[in-house]
PDB file of C-alpha atoms and ligand atoms in Angstrom:
ATOM      1  CA  MET A   1       7.742  21.230   7.236  1.00 88.00           C
ATOM      2  CA  TYR A   2       7.207  17.902   5.702  1.00 97.00           C
ATOM      3  CA  LYS A   3       7.648  16.858   2.049  1.00 98.00           C
ATOM      4  CA  ILE A   4       5.780  14.757  -0.270  1.00 98.00           C
ATOM      5  CA  GLY A   5       6.902  11.954  -2.612  1.00 98.00           C
ATOM      6  CA  PHE A   6       4.938   9.657  -5.096  1.00 98.00           C
ATOM      7  CA  ASN A   7       5.715   6.054  -5.547  1.00 98.00           C
ATOM      8  CA  GLN A   8       5.134   4.654  -8.875  1.00 98.00           C
ATOM      9  CA  GLY A   9       3.048   1.912  -7.467  1.00 97.00           C
ATOM     10  CA  THR A  10       0.413   4.332  -6.966  1.00 98.00           C
ATOM     11  CA  THR A  11      -0.280   4.183 -10.751  1.00 98.00           C
ATOM     12  CA  LEU A  12       1.332   1.081 -11.760  1.00 96.00           C
ATOM     13  CA  GLU A  13      -1.274  -0.417 -14.102  1.00 96.00           C
ATOM     14  CA  ASN A  14      -2.597   3.022 -15.620  1.00 96.00           C
ATOM     15  CA  SER A  15       0.439   5.364 -16.028  1.00 97.00           C
ATOM     16  CA  SER A  16       4.077   5.811 -17.287  1.00 97.00           C
ATOM     17  CA  LEU A  17       6.900   7.720 -15.849  1.00 98.00           C
ATOM     18  CA  ILE A  18       6.510  10.192 -18.472  1.00 98.00           C
ATOM     19  CA  GLN A  19       2.998  10.722 -17.298  1.00 98.00           C
ATOM     20  CA  ASP A  20       3.586  10.423 -13.479  1.00 98.00           C
ATOM     21  CA  LEU A  21       6.257  13.146 -13.882  1.00 98.00           C
ATOM     22  CA  GLU A  22       3.803  15.500 -15.705  1.00 98.00           C
ATOM     23  CA  PHE A  23       1.137  15.302 -13.095  1.00 98.00           C
ATOM     24  CA  CYS A  24       3.469  14.978 -10.100  1.00 98.00           C
ATOM     25  CA  THR A  25       4.964  18.215 -11.296  1.00 98.00           C
ATOM     26  CA  LYS A  26       1.574  19.570 -11.755  1.00 98.00           C
ATOM     27  CA  TYR A  27       0.165  19.134  -8.354  1.00 98.00           C
ATOM     28  CA  GLY A  28       3.404  20.046  -6.403  1.00 98.00           C
ATOM     29  CA  TYR A  29       5.090  16.760  -5.364  1.00 98.00           C
ATOM     30  CA  ASP A  30       8.571  17.592  -4.015  1.00 98.00           C
ATOM     31  CA  TYR A  31       9.730  13.908  -4.925  1.00 98.00           C
ATOM     32  CA  ILE A  32       8.984  10.803  -7.095  1.00 98.00           C
ATOM     33  CA  GLU A  33      10.137   7.023  -6.196  1.00 98.00           C
ATOM     34  CA  ILE A  34      10.968   5.577  -9.606  1.00 98.00           C
ATOM     35  CA  ARG A  35      10.107   1.793 -10.200  1.00 97.00           C
ATOM     36  CA  SER A  36      13.311   0.682 -11.443  1.00 91.00           C
ATOM     37  CA  LEU A  37      11.916  -3.084 -12.192  1.00 89.00           C
ATOM     38  CA  ASP A  38       9.493  -2.235 -14.668  1.00 93.00           C
ATOM     39  CA  GLN A  39       8.600   1.603 -15.288  1.00 95.00           C
ATOM     40  CA  LEU A  40      11.874   2.729 -15.458  1.00 97.00           C
ATOM     41  CA  LYS A  41      12.791  -0.030 -18.089  1.00 96.00           C
ATOM     42  CA  GLU A  42       9.680   0.963 -19.956  1.00 97.00           C
ATOM     43  CA  TYR A  43      10.807   4.622 -19.902  1.00 97.00           C
ATOM     44  CA  LEU A  44      14.214   3.706 -21.291  1.00 97.00           C
ATOM     45  CA  LYS A  45      12.780   1.677 -24.337  1.00 97.00           C
ATOM     46  CA  GLU A  46      11.966   5.269 -25.981  1.00 97.00           C
ATOM     47  CA  ASN A  47      14.014   7.686 -24.233  1.00 98.00           C
ATOM     48  CA  THR A  48      17.291   7.774 -22.537  1.00 97.00           C
ATOM     49  CA  LEU A  49      18.678   8.205 -18.892  1.00 97.00           C
ATOM     50  CA  ASN A  50      20.025  11.814 -20.014  1.00 98.00           C
ATOM     51  CA  ASP A  51      16.388  12.769 -21.029  1.00 98.00           C
ATOM     52  CA  LEU A  52      15.321  11.661 -17.261  1.00 98.00           C
ATOM     53  CA  LYS A  53      18.499  13.516 -15.764  1.00 98.00           C
ATOM     54  CA  GLU A  54      17.817  16.639 -17.971  1.00 98.00           C
ATOM     55  CA  TYR A  55      13.739  16.438 -16.852  1.00 98.00           C
ATOM     56  CA  PHE A  56      14.954  16.495 -13.069  1.00 98.00           C
ATOM     57  CA  ASP A  57      17.503  19.062 -13.621  1.00 98.00           C
ATOM     58  CA  ASN A  58      14.795  21.608 -15.142  1.00 98.00           C
ATOM     59  CA  HIS A  59      11.795  20.882 -12.870  1.00 98.00           C
ATOM     60  CA  ARG A  60      11.612  21.215  -9.070  1.00 98.00           C
ATOM     61  CA  ILE A  61      10.815  17.659  -8.360  1.00 98.00           C
ATOM     62  CA  LYS A  62      13.540  15.598  -7.784  1.00 98.00           C
ATOM     63  CA  PRO A  63      13.936  11.667  -7.738  1.00 98.00           C
ATOM     64  CA  LEU A  64      13.994  10.372  -4.055  1.00 98.00           C
ATOM     65  CA  SER A  65      14.534   6.480  -4.502  1.00 98.00           C
ATOM     66  CA  LEU A  66      14.930   3.807  -7.074  1.00 98.00           C
ATOM     67  CA  ASN A  67      12.759   0.717  -5.875  1.00 94.00           C
ATOM     68  CA  ALA A  68      13.058  -1.950  -5.495  1.00 96.00           C
ATOM     69  CA  LEU A  69      15.543  -4.718  -5.047  1.00 98.00           C
ATOM     70  CA  PHE A  70      13.976  -7.753  -3.575  1.00 97.00           C
ATOM     71  CA  ASN A  71      15.011 -10.742  -2.170  1.00 97.00           C
ATOM     72  CA  ILE A  72      18.359  -9.829  -0.893  1.00 98.00           C
ATOM     73  CA  ASN A  73      19.134 -11.997   2.103  1.00 97.00           C
ATOM     74  CA  ASN A  74      19.321 -16.033   2.403  1.00 96.00           C
ATOM     75  CA  ARG A  75      19.983 -16.675  -1.036  1.00 95.00           C
ATOM     76  CA  SER A  76      22.129 -19.166  -2.827  1.00 94.00           C
ATOM     77  CA  ASP A  77      25.757 -17.858  -3.963  1.00 95.00           C
ATOM     78  CA  LYS A  78      24.340 -18.375  -7.504  1.00 95.00           C
ATOM     79  CA  MET A  79      21.164 -16.439  -6.692  1.00 95.00           C
ATOM     80  CA  PHE A  80      23.127 -13.745  -4.757  1.00 96.00           C
ATOM     81  CA  GLU A  81      25.078 -12.718  -7.776  1.00 97.00           C
ATOM     82  CA  GLU A  82      21.999 -12.003  -9.590  1.00 97.00           C
ATOM     83  CA  VAL A  83      20.895  -9.632  -6.716  1.00 97.00           C
ATOM     84  CA  LEU A  84      24.396  -8.016  -6.697  1.00 98.00           C
ATOM     85  CA  ALA A  85      24.420  -7.716 -10.285  1.00 98.00           C
ATOM     86  CA  GLU A  86      20.957  -6.063 -10.036  1.00 97.00           C
ATOM     87  CA  PHE A  87      22.068  -3.615  -7.252  1.00 98.00           C
ATOM     88  CA  GLN A  88      25.015  -2.724  -9.194  1.00 98.00           C
ATOM     89  CA  GLU A  89      22.932  -1.556 -11.983  1.00 97.00           C
ATOM     90  CA  MET A  90      20.551   0.460  -9.719  1.00 97.00           C
ATOM     91  CA  VAL A  91      23.734   2.208  -8.185  1.00 98.00           C
ATOM     92  CA  ARG A  92      24.818   3.020 -11.800  1.00 97.00           C
ATOM     93  CA  TYR A  93      21.377   4.939 -12.350  1.00 97.00           C
ATOM     94  CA  ALA A  94      21.100   6.261  -8.794  1.00 98.00           C
ATOM     95  CA  GLU A  95      24.646   7.794  -9.322  1.00 98.00           C
ATOM     96  CA  TYR A  96      23.755   9.073 -12.830  1.00 97.00           C
ATOM     97  CA  LEU A  97      20.531  10.452 -11.695  1.00 97.00           C
ATOM     98  CA  GLU A  98      21.671  11.830  -8.567  1.00 97.00           C
ATOM     99  CA  ILE A  99      18.859   9.519  -6.548  1.00 98.00           C
ATOM    100  CA  GLU A 100      20.076   9.412  -3.012  1.00 98.00           C
ATOM    101  CA  TYR A 101      18.513   5.974  -2.223  1.00 98.00           C
ATOM    102  CA  ILE A 102      17.755   2.493  -3.034  1.00 98.00           C
ATOM    103  CA  VAL A 103      15.105   0.592  -1.583  1.00 98.00           C
ATOM    104  CA  ALA A 104      16.270  -3.068  -0.747  1.00 98.00           C
ATOM    105  CA  VAL A 105      13.412  -5.162   0.732  1.00 98.00           C
ATOM    106  CA  ALA A 106      14.036  -8.719   2.621  1.00 97.00           C
ATOM    107  CA  SER A 107      13.659 -11.871   1.227  1.00 97.00           C
ATOM    108  CA  PHE A 108      10.144 -13.577   0.830  1.00 96.00           C
ATOM    109  CA  PHE A 109      10.038 -17.179   1.927  1.00 93.00           C
ATOM    110  CA  ASP A 110       8.395 -18.454  -1.146  1.00 89.00           C
ATOM    111  CA  GLU A 111      11.008 -16.879  -3.449  1.00 88.00           C
ATOM    112  CA  ILE A 112      13.952 -18.241  -2.176  1.00 89.00           C
ATOM    113  CA  GLU A 113      15.704 -21.448  -1.894  1.00 80.00           C
ATOM    114  CA  ALA A 114      15.421 -22.129   1.840  1.00 76.00           C
ATOM    115  CA  GLU A 115      15.008 -25.744   2.244  1.00 76.00           C
ATOM    116  CA  LYS A 116      13.673 -25.183   5.796  1.00 81.00           C
ATOM    117  CA  ARG A 117      12.018 -22.367   7.682  1.00 88.00           C
ATOM    118  CA  LEU A 118      14.755 -19.816   8.941  1.00 94.00           C
ATOM    119  CA  THR A 119      15.114 -18.782  12.565  1.00 96.00           C
ATOM    120  CA  LYS A 120      15.202 -14.701  13.050  1.00 97.00           C
ATOM    121  CA  ASN A 121      19.030 -15.310  13.875  1.00 98.00           C
ATOM    122  CA  GLU A 122      19.918 -16.991  10.402  1.00 97.00           C
ATOM    123  CA  ILE A 123      17.539 -13.981   8.873  1.00 98.00           C
ATOM    124  CA  LYS A 124      19.526 -11.374  10.516  1.00 98.00           C
ATOM    125  CA  ASP A 125      22.917 -12.875   9.895  1.00 98.00           C
ATOM    126  CA  SER A 126      22.337 -13.076   6.076  1.00 98.00           C
ATOM    127  CA  ALA A 127      20.607  -9.626   5.994  1.00 98.00           C
ATOM    128  CA  VAL A 128      23.698  -7.954   7.987  1.00 98.00           C
ATOM    129  CA  LYS A 129      26.187  -9.732   5.528  1.00 98.00           C
ATOM    130  CA  THR A 130      24.284  -8.309   2.648  1.00 98.00           C
ATOM    131  CA  LEU A 131      23.571  -4.827   3.608  1.00 98.00           C
ATOM    132  CA  LYS A 132      27.196  -4.465   4.437  1.00 98.00           C
ATOM    133  CA  ILE A 133      28.324  -5.659   1.352  1.00 98.00           C
ATOM    134  CA  PHE A 134      25.994  -3.023  -0.250  1.00 98.00           C
ATOM    135  CA  SER A 135      27.833  -0.529   2.042  1.00 98.00           C
ATOM    136  CA  ASP A 136      31.044  -1.315   0.918  1.00 98.00           C
ATOM    137  CA  ILE A 137      30.058  -0.931  -2.627  1.00 98.00           C
ATOM    138  CA  LEU A 138      28.695   2.401  -1.755  1.00 98.00           C
ATOM    139  CA  LYS A 139      31.790   3.739   0.073  1.00 97.00           C
ATOM    140  CA  GLU A 140      32.737   6.282  -2.131  1.00 97.00           C
ATOM    141  CA  SER A 141      28.980   7.186  -3.245  1.00 98.00           C
ATOM    142  CA  ASN A 142      26.434   9.608  -1.866  1.00 98.00           C
ATOM    143  CA  VAL A 143      23.808   6.754  -2.850  1.00 98.00           C
ATOM    144  CA  LYS A 144      22.440   5.104   0.278  1.00 98.00           C
ATOM    145  CA  VAL A 145      20.199   1.872   1.008  1.00 98.00           C
ATOM    146  CA  ALA A 146      16.985   2.172   2.474  1.00 98.00           C
ATOM    147  CA  PHE A 147      15.930  -0.953   3.791  1.00 98.00           C
ATOM    148  CA  GLU A 148      11.937  -1.907   4.043  1.00 98.00           C
ATOM    149  CA  PHE A 149      10.705  -4.490   6.070  1.00 98.00           C
ATOM    150  CA  VAL A 150       7.532  -6.135   4.704  1.00 98.00           C
ATOM    151  CA  GLY A 151       4.291  -6.767   6.582  1.00 97.00           C
ATOM    152  CA  ASP A 152       3.613 -10.206   5.257  1.00 96.00           C
ATOM    153  CA  SER A 153       3.699 -13.420   7.197  1.00 94.00           C
ATOM    154  CA  ILE A 154       5.816 -14.634   4.518  1.00 94.00           C
ATOM    155  CA  CYS A 155       8.356 -11.946   4.517  1.00 97.00           C
ATOM    156  CA  THR A 156      11.455 -12.877   6.497  1.00 97.00           C
ATOM    157  CA  VAL A 157      11.881  -9.490   7.959  1.00 98.00           C
ATOM    158  CA  ASN A 158       8.147  -8.402   8.753  1.00 98.00           C
ATOM    159  CA  THR A 159       8.264  -6.069  11.884  1.00 98.00           C
ATOM    160  CA  LEU A 160      10.134  -2.979  12.539  1.00 98.00           C
ATOM    161  CA  GLY A 161      11.643  -4.781  15.479  1.00 98.00           C
ATOM    162  CA  GLN A 162      13.325  -7.147  13.589  1.00 98.00           C
ATOM    163  CA  ALA A 163      14.583  -4.520  11.045  1.00 98.00           C
ATOM    164  CA  ILE A 164      16.031  -2.551  13.859  1.00 98.00           C
ATOM    165  CA  THR A 165      18.484  -5.346  15.034  1.00 98.00           C
ATOM    166  CA  ILE A 166      19.451  -5.828  11.410  1.00 98.00           C
ATOM    167  CA  VAL A 167      20.419  -2.058  10.874  1.00 98.00           C
ATOM    168  CA  GLU A 168      21.924  -1.481  14.104  1.00 98.00           C
ATOM    169  CA  GLU A 169      23.991  -4.387  13.766  1.00 98.00           C
ATOM    170  CA  VAL A 170      25.042  -3.063  10.187  1.00 98.00           C
ATOM    171  CA  ASN A 171      25.787   0.183  11.916  1.00 98.00           C
ATOM    172  CA  ARG A 172      26.964   1.813   8.654  1.00 98.00           C
ATOM    173  CA  GLU A 173      26.060   5.657   7.725  1.00 97.00           C
ATOM    174  CA  ASN A 174      24.688   4.714   4.223  1.00 98.00           C
ATOM    175  CA  ILE A 175      22.349   1.960   5.565  1.00 98.00           C
ATOM    176  CA  GLY A 176      19.047   2.899   6.936  1.00 98.00           C
ATOM    177  CA  TYR A 177      15.480   2.424   6.868  1.00 98.00           C
ATOM    178  CA  CYS A 178      12.292   3.093   4.670  1.00 98.00           C
ATOM    179  CA  ILE A 179       9.412   2.610   7.157  1.00 98.00           C
ATOM    180  CA  ASP A 180       5.926   1.909   5.396  1.00 98.00           C
ATOM    181  CA  ALA A 181       2.758   2.686   7.505  1.00 98.00           C
ATOM    182  CA  PHE A 182       0.930  -0.090   5.983  1.00 98.00           C
ATOM    183  CA  HIS A 183       3.651  -2.836   6.689  1.00 98.00           C
ATOM    184  CA  PHE A 184       4.083  -1.350  10.078  1.00 98.00           C
ATOM    185  CA  HIS A 185       0.389  -1.704  10.659  1.00 98.00           C
ATOM    186  CA  SER A 186      -0.168  -5.221   8.878  1.00 97.00           C
ATOM    187  CA  MET A 187       2.142  -7.428  11.027  1.00 98.00           C
ATOM    188  CA  GLY A 188       1.398  -5.417  14.134  1.00 97.00           C
ATOM    189  CA  SER A 189       4.774  -3.640  14.659  1.00 98.00           C
ATOM    190  CA  ARG A 190       5.232  -1.881  18.058  1.00 98.00           C
ATOM    191  CA  LEU A 191       5.102   1.851  18.442  1.00 98.00           C
ATOM    192  CA  THR A 192       7.896   1.385  21.417  1.00 98.00           C
ATOM    193  CA  ASP A 193      10.092   0.190  18.594  1.00 98.00           C
ATOM    194  CA  LEU A 194       9.226   3.272  16.407  1.00 98.00           C
ATOM    195  CA  ASP A 195      10.172   5.327  19.518  1.00 97.00           C
ATOM    196  CA  LYS A 196      13.393   3.488  19.714  1.00 96.00           C
ATOM    197  CA  VAL A 197      14.562   4.017  16.047  1.00 98.00           C
ATOM    198  CA  ASP A 198      17.716   6.087  15.344  1.00 97.00           C
ATOM    199  CA  MET A 199      15.605   8.544  13.332  1.00 97.00           C
ATOM    200  CA  ASP A 200      18.581   9.883  11.356  1.00 97.00           C
ATOM    201  CA  LYS A 201      18.754   6.619   9.597  1.00 98.00           C
ATOM    202  CA  VAL A 202      14.758   6.779   8.770  1.00 98.00           C
ATOM    203  CA  TYR A 203      15.251   8.113   5.448  1.00 98.00           C
ATOM    204  CA  PHE A 204      11.736   8.356   4.151  1.00 98.00           C
ATOM    205  CA  VAL A 205       8.210   7.110   5.184  1.00 98.00           C
ATOM    206  CA  HIS A 206       5.648   5.368   2.818  1.00 98.00           C
ATOM    207  CA  ILE A 207       2.356   6.681   3.957  1.00 98.00           C
ATOM    208  CA  ASP A 208      -0.951   4.931   3.093  1.00 98.00           C
ATOM    209  CA  ASP A 209      -3.799   3.593   5.087  1.00 98.00           C
ATOM    210  CA  CYS A 210      -5.434   0.202   4.572  1.00 98.00           C
ATOM    211  CA  GLU A 211      -8.722  -1.478   5.176  1.00 98.00           C
ATOM    212  CA  ASP A 212      -9.266  -3.977   8.485  1.00 98.00           C
ATOM    213  CA  TYR A 213      -8.156  -7.337   8.434  1.00 97.00           C
ATOM    214  CA  PRO A 214      -6.611  -9.305  11.151  1.00 96.00           C
ATOM    215  CA  ILE A 215      -2.727  -9.323  11.595  1.00 95.00           C
ATOM    216  CA  GLY A 216      -1.029 -11.265   9.090  1.00 92.00           C
ATOM    217  CA  PHE A 217      -3.653 -11.631   6.531  1.00 94.00           C
ATOM    218  CA  PHE A 218      -2.997  -8.228   4.572  1.00 96.00           C
ATOM    219  CA  LYS A 219      -2.469  -7.915   0.911  1.00 96.00           C
ATOM    220  CA  ASP A 220      -0.968  -4.974  -0.588  1.00 97.00           C
ATOM    221  CA  GLU A 221      -4.086  -4.040  -2.671  1.00 97.00           C
ATOM    222  CA  ASP A 222      -5.913  -3.457   0.525  1.00 97.00           C
ATOM    223  CA  ARG A 223      -4.241   0.238   0.846  1.00 98.00           C
ATOM    224  CA  VAL A 224      -6.518   2.681   0.561  1.00 98.00           C
ATOM    225  CA  TRP A 225      -5.907   6.629   0.524  1.00 98.00           C
ATOM    226  CA  PRO A 226      -4.218   7.938   4.001  1.00 98.00           C
ATOM    227  CA  GLY A 227      -6.913   8.699   6.479  1.00 97.00           C
ATOM    228  CA  GLU A 228      -9.619   6.739   4.968  1.00 98.00           C
ATOM    229  CA  GLY A 229      -8.676   3.147   6.561  1.00 98.00           C
ATOM    230  CA  VAL A 230      -7.786   1.864   9.889  1.00 98.00           C
ATOM    231  CA  ILE A 231      -4.193   2.521  10.566  1.00 98.00           C
ATOM    232  CA  ASP A 232      -3.610   4.402  13.635  1.00 98.00           C
ATOM    233  CA  LEU A 233      -1.744   7.316  11.862  1.00 97.00           C
ATOM    234  CA  GLU A 234      -2.375   9.486  14.693  1.00 97.00           C
ATOM    235  CA  SER A 235      -0.114   7.764  16.632  1.00 97.00           C
ATOM    236  CA  PHE A 236       2.454   6.640  14.182  1.00 98.00           C
ATOM    237  CA  LEU A 237       2.845  10.223  12.916  1.00 97.00           C
ATOM    238  CA  SER A 238       2.996  11.821  16.619  1.00 96.00           C
ATOM    239  CA  SER A 239       5.799   9.204  17.229  1.00 97.00           C
ATOM    240  CA  LEU A 240       7.661  10.440  14.093  1.00 97.00           C
ATOM    241  CA  LYS A 241       7.064  13.986  14.995  1.00 96.00           C
ATOM    242  CA  ALA A 242       8.186  13.619  18.570  1.00 96.00           C
ATOM    243  CA  ASN A 243      11.483  11.745  17.414  1.00 96.00           C
ATOM    244  CA  ASN A 244      12.449  14.362  14.797  1.00 96.00           C
ATOM    245  CA  PHE A 245      11.963  12.409  11.661  1.00 97.00           C
ATOM    246  CA  ASN A 246      13.131  14.369   8.811  1.00 95.00           C
ATOM    247  CA  GLY A 247       9.663  14.926   7.276  1.00 94.00           C
ATOM    248  CA  ILE A 248      10.005  13.171   3.877  1.00 98.00           C
ATOM    249  CA  PHE A 249       6.746  11.042   3.211  1.00 98.00           C
ATOM    250  CA  SER A 250       6.221   9.243  -0.039  1.00 98.00           C
ATOM    251  CA  ILE A 251       2.651   8.095  -0.456  1.00 98.00           C
ATOM    252  CA  GLU A 252       2.611   4.172  -1.936  1.00 98.00           C
ATOM    253  CA  LEU A 253      -0.535   2.429  -2.952  1.00 98.00           C
ATOM    254  CA  PHE A 254      -1.359  -0.552  -4.911  1.00 97.00           C
ATOM    255  CA  ARG A 255      -5.002  -0.526  -5.191  1.00 98.00           C
ATOM    256  CA  PRO A 256      -7.029  -2.080  -8.318  1.00 98.00           C
ATOM    257  CA  ASP A 257      -9.689   0.178  -7.971  1.00 98.00           C
ATOM    258  CA  TYR A 258      -7.326   2.997  -8.259  1.00 98.00           C
ATOM    259  CA  TYR A 259      -5.811   1.620 -11.136  1.00 98.00           C
ATOM    260  CA  LYS A 260      -9.136   1.909 -12.974  1.00 98.00           C
ATOM    261  CA  MET A 261      -9.026   5.522 -12.772  1.00 98.00           C
ATOM    262  CA  ASP A 262      -7.640   8.230 -14.460  1.00 98.00           C
ATOM    263  CA  PRO A 263      -4.004   8.575 -13.496  1.00 98.00           C
ATOM    264  CA  GLU A 264      -4.064  12.231 -12.999  1.00 98.00           C
ATOM    265  CA  LYS A 265      -7.080  11.917 -10.862  1.00 98.00           C
ATOM    266  CA  VAL A 266      -5.414   9.494  -8.606  1.00 98.00           C
ATOM    267  CA  ILE A 267      -2.094  11.564  -8.408  1.00 98.00           C
ATOM    268  CA  LYS A 268      -3.967  14.283  -7.395  1.00 98.00           C
ATOM    269  CA  LYS A 269      -6.352  12.761  -4.953  1.00 98.00           C
ATOM    270  CA  ALA A 270      -2.912  10.950  -3.314  1.00 98.00           C
ATOM    271  CA  TYR A 271      -1.317  14.325  -2.844  1.00 98.00           C
ATOM    272  CA  ASP A 272      -4.633  15.982  -1.299  1.00 98.00           C
ATOM    273  CA  THR A 273      -5.271  12.845   1.227  1.00 98.00           C
ATOM    274  CA  THR A 274      -1.540  12.803   2.111  1.00 98.00           C
ATOM    275  CA  LYS A 275      -1.137  16.570   2.505  1.00 98.00           C
ATOM    276  CA  ASN A 276      -4.614  16.524   4.748  1.00 97.00           C
ATOM    277  CA  VAL A 277      -3.279  13.720   6.894  1.00 97.00           C
ATOM    278  CA  LEU A 278       0.064  15.164   7.547  1.00 98.00           C
ATOM    279  CA  ASP A 279      -1.585  18.706   8.148  1.00 96.00           C
ATOM    280  CA  LYS A 280      -3.381  17.328  10.805  1.00 93.00           C
ATOM    281  CA  TYR A 281      -0.861  15.228  12.684  1.00 88.00           C
ATOM    282  CA  PHE A 282       2.727  16.297  11.523  1.00 87.00           C
ATOM    283  CA  VAL A 283       2.691  20.065  11.393  1.00 82.00           C
TER     284      VAL A 283
HETATM  285 ZN1  LIG B 301       6.757   0.645   0.907  1.00 55.28          ZN
END
């Protein structure tokens, strides 16, 4: 049987960690993905990490990941030091809260200091080097890194095929994937690649759907409730199932229309539409 998580991006502009936890618990989610970059910081202004730990100790819902660490590859030495410092802070939080995964995202061309375009090999070499550094830092830890490719034409790693070459070259127990159905669709990742992935390293999947745009033109705001868009979820989910994926799905939407809704309704609808799609294709 599968498990359902909630990614806080889904209510980014209309909720808070306290509210997300309350409604996720009420509607039966197994996991929450905590946004370390903003919503956790907001929470810690009025609460402590220990408050959060106690919440998880006393409720069924558990934290799935901290997300996300961005722009991890092809950085200048100086900028990489900042990335590393942020990573180390996330590791401290993850260990304290017993969160198994930190999501790390490849660099965006417009966010890095590259003076020229980068070849796939230059990107791979740098991403592999960074992920091995993360892996070494986590050697004595239970925390793992879920590397997420982003299906955007300006992301340095934007297909599953590219992510596979990186994670396989890293070849460490604690470095795997988060595969996002939207990112898989939006740059035309191939189902043949999904069939090739080492499923023991697919730590969890971001589930979502989206409006119909040409490849390379998608934005996160185009995401819609699972089952209400054009992603071929049938093939995507059937492949995961056939390859014995562990079954952890986390819904992640960033839709401005949904930010205008009551967060409780968003959290309930996100659960219901996710369950509906998973029941159809994954059970
Ligand atoms: Zn995602």
